[in-house]
Short mmCIF file of N, CA and C in Angstrom, two decimals:
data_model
loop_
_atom_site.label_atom_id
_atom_site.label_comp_id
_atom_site.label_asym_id
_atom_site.label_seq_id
_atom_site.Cartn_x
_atom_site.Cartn_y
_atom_site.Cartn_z
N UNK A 219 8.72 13.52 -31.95
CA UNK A 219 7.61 13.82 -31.07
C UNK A 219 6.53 14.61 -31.80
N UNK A 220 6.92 15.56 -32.53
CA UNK A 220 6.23 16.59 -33.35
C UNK A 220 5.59 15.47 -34.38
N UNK A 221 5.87 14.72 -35.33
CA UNK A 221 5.43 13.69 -35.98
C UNK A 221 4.07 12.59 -35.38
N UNK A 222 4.79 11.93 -34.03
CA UNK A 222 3.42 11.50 -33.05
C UNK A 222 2.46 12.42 -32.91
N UNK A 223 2.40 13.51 -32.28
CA UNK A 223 1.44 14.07 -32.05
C UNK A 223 0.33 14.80 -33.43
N UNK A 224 1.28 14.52 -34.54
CA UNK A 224 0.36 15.32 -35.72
C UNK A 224 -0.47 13.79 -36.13
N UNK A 225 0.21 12.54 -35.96
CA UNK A 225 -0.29 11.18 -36.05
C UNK A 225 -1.71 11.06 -35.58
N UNK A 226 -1.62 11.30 -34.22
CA UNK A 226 -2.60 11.41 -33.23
C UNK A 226 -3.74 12.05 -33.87
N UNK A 227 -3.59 13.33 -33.82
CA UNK A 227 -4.62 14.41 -34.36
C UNK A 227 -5.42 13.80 -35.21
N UNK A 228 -4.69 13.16 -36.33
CA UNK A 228 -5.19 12.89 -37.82
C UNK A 228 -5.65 11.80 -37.69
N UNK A 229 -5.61 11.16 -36.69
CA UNK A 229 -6.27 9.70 -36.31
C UNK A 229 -7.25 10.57 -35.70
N UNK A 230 -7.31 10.96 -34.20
CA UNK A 230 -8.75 11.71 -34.26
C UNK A 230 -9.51 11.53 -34.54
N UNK A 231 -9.10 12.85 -35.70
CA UNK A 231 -9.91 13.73 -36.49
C UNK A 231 -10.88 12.02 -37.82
N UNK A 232 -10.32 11.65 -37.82
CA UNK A 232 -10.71 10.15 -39.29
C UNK A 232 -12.15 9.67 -37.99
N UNK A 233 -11.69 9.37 -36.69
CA UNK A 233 -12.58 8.42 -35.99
C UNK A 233 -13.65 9.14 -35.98
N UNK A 234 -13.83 10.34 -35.40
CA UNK A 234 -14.59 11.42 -35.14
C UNK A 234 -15.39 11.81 -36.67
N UNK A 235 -14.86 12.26 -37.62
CA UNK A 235 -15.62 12.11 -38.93
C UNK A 235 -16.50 10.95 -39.44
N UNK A 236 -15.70 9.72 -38.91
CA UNK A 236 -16.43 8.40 -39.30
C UNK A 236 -17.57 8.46 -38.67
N UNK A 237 -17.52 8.77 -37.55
CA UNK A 237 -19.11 8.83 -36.70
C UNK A 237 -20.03 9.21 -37.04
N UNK A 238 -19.21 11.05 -37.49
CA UNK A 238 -20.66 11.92 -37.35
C UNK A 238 -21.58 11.27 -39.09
N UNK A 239 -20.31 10.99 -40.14
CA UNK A 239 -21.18 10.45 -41.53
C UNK A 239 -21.81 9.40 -41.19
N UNK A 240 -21.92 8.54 -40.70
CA UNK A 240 -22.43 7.49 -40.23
C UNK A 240 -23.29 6.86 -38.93
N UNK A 241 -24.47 7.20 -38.73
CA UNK A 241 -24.88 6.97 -37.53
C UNK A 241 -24.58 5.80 -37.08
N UNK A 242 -24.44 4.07 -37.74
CA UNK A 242 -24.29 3.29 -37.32
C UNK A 242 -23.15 3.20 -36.34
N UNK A 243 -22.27 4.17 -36.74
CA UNK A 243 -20.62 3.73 -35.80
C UNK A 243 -20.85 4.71 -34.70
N UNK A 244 -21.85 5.28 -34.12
CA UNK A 244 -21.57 6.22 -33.36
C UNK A 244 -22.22 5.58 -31.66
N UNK A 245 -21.20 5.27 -31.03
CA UNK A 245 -20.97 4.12 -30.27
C UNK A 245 -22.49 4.83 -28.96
N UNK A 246 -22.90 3.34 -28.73
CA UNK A 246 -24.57 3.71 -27.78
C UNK A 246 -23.92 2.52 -25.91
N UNK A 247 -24.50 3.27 -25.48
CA UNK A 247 -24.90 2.26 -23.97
C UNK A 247 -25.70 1.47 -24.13
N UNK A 248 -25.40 -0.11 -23.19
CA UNK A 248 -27.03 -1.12 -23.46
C UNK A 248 -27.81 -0.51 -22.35
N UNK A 249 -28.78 -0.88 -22.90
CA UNK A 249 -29.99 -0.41 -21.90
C UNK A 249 -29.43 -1.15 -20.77
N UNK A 250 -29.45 -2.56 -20.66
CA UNK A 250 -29.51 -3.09 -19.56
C UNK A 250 -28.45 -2.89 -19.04
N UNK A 251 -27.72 -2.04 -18.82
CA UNK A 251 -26.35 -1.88 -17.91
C UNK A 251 -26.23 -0.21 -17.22
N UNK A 252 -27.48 0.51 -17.45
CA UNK A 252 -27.77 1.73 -17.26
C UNK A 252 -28.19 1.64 -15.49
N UNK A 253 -27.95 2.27 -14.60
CA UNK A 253 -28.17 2.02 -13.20
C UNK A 253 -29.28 3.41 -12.81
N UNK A 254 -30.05 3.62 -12.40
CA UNK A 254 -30.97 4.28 -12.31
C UNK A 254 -30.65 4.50 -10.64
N UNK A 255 -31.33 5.76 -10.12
CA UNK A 255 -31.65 6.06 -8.88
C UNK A 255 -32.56 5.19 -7.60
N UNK A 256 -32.52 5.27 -6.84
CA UNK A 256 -33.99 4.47 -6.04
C UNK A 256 -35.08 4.92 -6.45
N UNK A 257 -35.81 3.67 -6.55
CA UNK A 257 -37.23 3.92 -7.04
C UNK A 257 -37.24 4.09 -8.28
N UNK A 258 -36.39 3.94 -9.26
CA UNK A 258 -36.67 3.95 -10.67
C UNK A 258 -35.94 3.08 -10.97
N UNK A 259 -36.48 2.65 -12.76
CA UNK A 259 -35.71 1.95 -13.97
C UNK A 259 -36.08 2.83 -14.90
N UNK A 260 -34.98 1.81 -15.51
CA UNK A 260 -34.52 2.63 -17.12
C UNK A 260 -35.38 1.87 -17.83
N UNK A 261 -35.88 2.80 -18.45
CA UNK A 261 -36.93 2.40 -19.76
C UNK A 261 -36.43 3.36 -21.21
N UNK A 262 -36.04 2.23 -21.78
CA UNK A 262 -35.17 2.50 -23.29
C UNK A 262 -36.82 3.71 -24.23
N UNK A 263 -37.94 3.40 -24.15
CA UNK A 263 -39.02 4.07 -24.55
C UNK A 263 -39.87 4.24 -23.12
N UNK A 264 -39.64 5.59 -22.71
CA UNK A 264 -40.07 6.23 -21.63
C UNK A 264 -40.93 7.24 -22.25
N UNK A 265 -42.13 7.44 -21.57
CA UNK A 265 -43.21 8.67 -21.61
C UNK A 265 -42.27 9.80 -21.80
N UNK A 266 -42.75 10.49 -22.69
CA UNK A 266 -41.85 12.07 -22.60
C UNK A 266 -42.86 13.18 -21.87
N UNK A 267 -43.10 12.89 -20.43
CA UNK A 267 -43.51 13.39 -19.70
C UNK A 267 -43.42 12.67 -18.21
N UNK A 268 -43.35 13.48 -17.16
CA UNK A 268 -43.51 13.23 -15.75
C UNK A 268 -43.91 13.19 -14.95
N UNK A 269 -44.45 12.10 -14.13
CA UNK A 269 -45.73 12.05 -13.11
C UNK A 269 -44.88 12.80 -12.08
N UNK A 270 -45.25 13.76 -11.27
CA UNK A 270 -45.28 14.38 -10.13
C UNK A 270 -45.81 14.21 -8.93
N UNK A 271 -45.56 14.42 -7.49
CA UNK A 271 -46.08 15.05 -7.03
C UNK A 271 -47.79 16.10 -7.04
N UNK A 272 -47.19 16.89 -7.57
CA UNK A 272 -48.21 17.74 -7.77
C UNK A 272 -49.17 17.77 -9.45
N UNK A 273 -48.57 16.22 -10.17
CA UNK A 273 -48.94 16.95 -11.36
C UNK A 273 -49.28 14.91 -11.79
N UNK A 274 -49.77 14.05 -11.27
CA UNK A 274 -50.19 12.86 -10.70
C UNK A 274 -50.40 12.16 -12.52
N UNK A 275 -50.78 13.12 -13.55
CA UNK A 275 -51.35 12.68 -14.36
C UNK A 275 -51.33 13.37 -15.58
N UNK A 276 -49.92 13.92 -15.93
CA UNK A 276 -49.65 15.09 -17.13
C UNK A 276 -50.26 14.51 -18.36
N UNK A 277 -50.61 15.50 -18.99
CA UNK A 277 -50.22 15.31 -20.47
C UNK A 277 -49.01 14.75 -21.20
N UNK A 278 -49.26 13.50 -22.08
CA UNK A 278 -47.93 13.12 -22.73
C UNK A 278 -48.34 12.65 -24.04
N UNK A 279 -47.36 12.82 -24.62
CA UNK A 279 -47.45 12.68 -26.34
C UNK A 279 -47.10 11.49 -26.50
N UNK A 280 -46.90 10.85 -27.58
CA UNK A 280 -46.75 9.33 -28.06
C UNK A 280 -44.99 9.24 -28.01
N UNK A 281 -44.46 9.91 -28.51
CA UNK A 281 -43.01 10.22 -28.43
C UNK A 281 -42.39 9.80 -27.25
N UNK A 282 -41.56 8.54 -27.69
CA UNK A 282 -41.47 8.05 -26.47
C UNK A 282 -39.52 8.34 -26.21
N UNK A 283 -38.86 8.68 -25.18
CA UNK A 283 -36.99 8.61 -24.89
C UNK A 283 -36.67 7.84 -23.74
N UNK A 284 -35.52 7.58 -23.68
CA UNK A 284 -34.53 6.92 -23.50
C UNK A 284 -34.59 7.28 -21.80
N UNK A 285 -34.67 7.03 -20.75
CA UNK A 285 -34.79 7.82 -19.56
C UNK A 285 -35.08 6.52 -18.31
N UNK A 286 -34.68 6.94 -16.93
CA UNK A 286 -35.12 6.64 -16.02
C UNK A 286 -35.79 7.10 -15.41
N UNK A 287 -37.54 6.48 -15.23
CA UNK A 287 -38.62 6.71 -14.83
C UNK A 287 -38.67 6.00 -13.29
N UNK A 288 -39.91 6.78 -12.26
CA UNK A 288 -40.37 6.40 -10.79
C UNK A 288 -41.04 4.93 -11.85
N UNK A 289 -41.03 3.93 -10.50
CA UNK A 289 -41.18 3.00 -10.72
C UNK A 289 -42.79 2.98 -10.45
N UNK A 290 -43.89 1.97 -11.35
CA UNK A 290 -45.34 2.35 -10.64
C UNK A 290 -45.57 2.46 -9.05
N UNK A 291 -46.60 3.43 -9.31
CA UNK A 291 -47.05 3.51 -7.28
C UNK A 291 -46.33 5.22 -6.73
N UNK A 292 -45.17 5.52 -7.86
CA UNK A 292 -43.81 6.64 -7.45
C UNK A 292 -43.89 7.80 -8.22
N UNK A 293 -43.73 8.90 -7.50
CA UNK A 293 -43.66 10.19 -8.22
C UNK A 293 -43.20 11.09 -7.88
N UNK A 294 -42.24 11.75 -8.93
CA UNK A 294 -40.99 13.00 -8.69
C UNK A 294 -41.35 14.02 -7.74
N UNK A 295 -41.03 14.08 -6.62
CA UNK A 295 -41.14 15.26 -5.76
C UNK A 295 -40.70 16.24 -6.25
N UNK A 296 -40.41 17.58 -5.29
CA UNK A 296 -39.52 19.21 -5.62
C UNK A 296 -38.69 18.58 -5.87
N UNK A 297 -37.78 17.43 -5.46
CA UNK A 297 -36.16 17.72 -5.34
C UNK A 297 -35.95 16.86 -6.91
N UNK A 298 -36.91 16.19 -7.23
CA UNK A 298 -36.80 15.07 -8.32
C UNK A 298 -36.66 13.69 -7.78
N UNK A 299 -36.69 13.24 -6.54
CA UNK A 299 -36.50 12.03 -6.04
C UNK A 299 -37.76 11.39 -6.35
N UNK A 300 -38.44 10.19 -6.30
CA UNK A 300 -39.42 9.26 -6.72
C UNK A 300 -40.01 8.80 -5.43
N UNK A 301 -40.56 9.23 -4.92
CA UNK A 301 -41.21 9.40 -3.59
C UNK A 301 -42.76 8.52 -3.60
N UNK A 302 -43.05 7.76 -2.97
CA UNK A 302 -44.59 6.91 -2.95
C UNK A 302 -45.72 8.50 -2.91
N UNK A 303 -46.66 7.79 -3.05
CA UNK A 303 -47.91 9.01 -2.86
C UNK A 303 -47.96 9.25 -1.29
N UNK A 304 -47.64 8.37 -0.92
CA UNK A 304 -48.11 9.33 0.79
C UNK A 304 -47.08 10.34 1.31
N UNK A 305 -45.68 10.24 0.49
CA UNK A 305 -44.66 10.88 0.88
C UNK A 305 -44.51 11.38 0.42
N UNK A 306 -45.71 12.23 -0.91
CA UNK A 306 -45.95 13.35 -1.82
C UNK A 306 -47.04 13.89 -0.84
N UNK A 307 -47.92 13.89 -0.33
CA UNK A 307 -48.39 13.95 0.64
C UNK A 307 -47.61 15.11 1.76
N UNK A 308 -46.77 14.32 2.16
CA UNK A 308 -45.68 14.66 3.31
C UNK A 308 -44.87 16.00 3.28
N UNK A 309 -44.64 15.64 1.53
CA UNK A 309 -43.43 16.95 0.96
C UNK A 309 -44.88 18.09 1.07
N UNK A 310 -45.90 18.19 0.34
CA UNK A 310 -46.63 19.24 0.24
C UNK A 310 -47.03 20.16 1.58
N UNK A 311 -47.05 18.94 2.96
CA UNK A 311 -47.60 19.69 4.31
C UNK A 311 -46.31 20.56 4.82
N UNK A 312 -45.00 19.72 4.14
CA UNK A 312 -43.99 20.11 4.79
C UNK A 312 -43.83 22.13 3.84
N UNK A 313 -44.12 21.66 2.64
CA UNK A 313 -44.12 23.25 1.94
C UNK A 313 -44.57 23.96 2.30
N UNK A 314 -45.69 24.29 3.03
CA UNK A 314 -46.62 24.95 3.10
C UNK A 314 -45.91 25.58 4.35
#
């Protein structure tokens, strides 16, 4: 038993090394099998920035990640949900 389990380890430890020297083996998700929230998709090169609610039109850099974005027309409320503009609208009367 003591023998298996030192087996184990040392297997591991080989898979785990192989990875980190090697970016190619270091196992990825397909985009297309990624399930996103309502009102969004996954966009493999997403804005690295977020339309809001309150913020309709940020600043964003060229730098693009891996992320699920509001779908056009949609934008992250307080809670982060992807809410249409009139129901950004709605959340703000309701803040106040």
């Amino acid at each position: 038993m003591e023998t298996f389990t030192f087996l184990l380890i040392a297997c591991s430890c080989t898979v785990i090394q192989s990875w980190s020297e090697d970016d190619t083996n270091i196992p990825y998700y397909d985009d297309d099998i990624i399930a996103c929230p309502e009102h969004e998709v996954y966009n493999s090169c997403g804005l690295n920035c977020t339309k809001t609610c309150f913020h309709l039109n940020p600043p964003c850099s060229t730098k693009c990640i891996k992320k699920c974005e509001c779908r056009n027309g949609f934008y992250r409320n307080r809670w982060g949900e992807c809410v249409s503009y009139d129901d950004c609208y709605s959340d703000y009367i309701v803040s106040m």
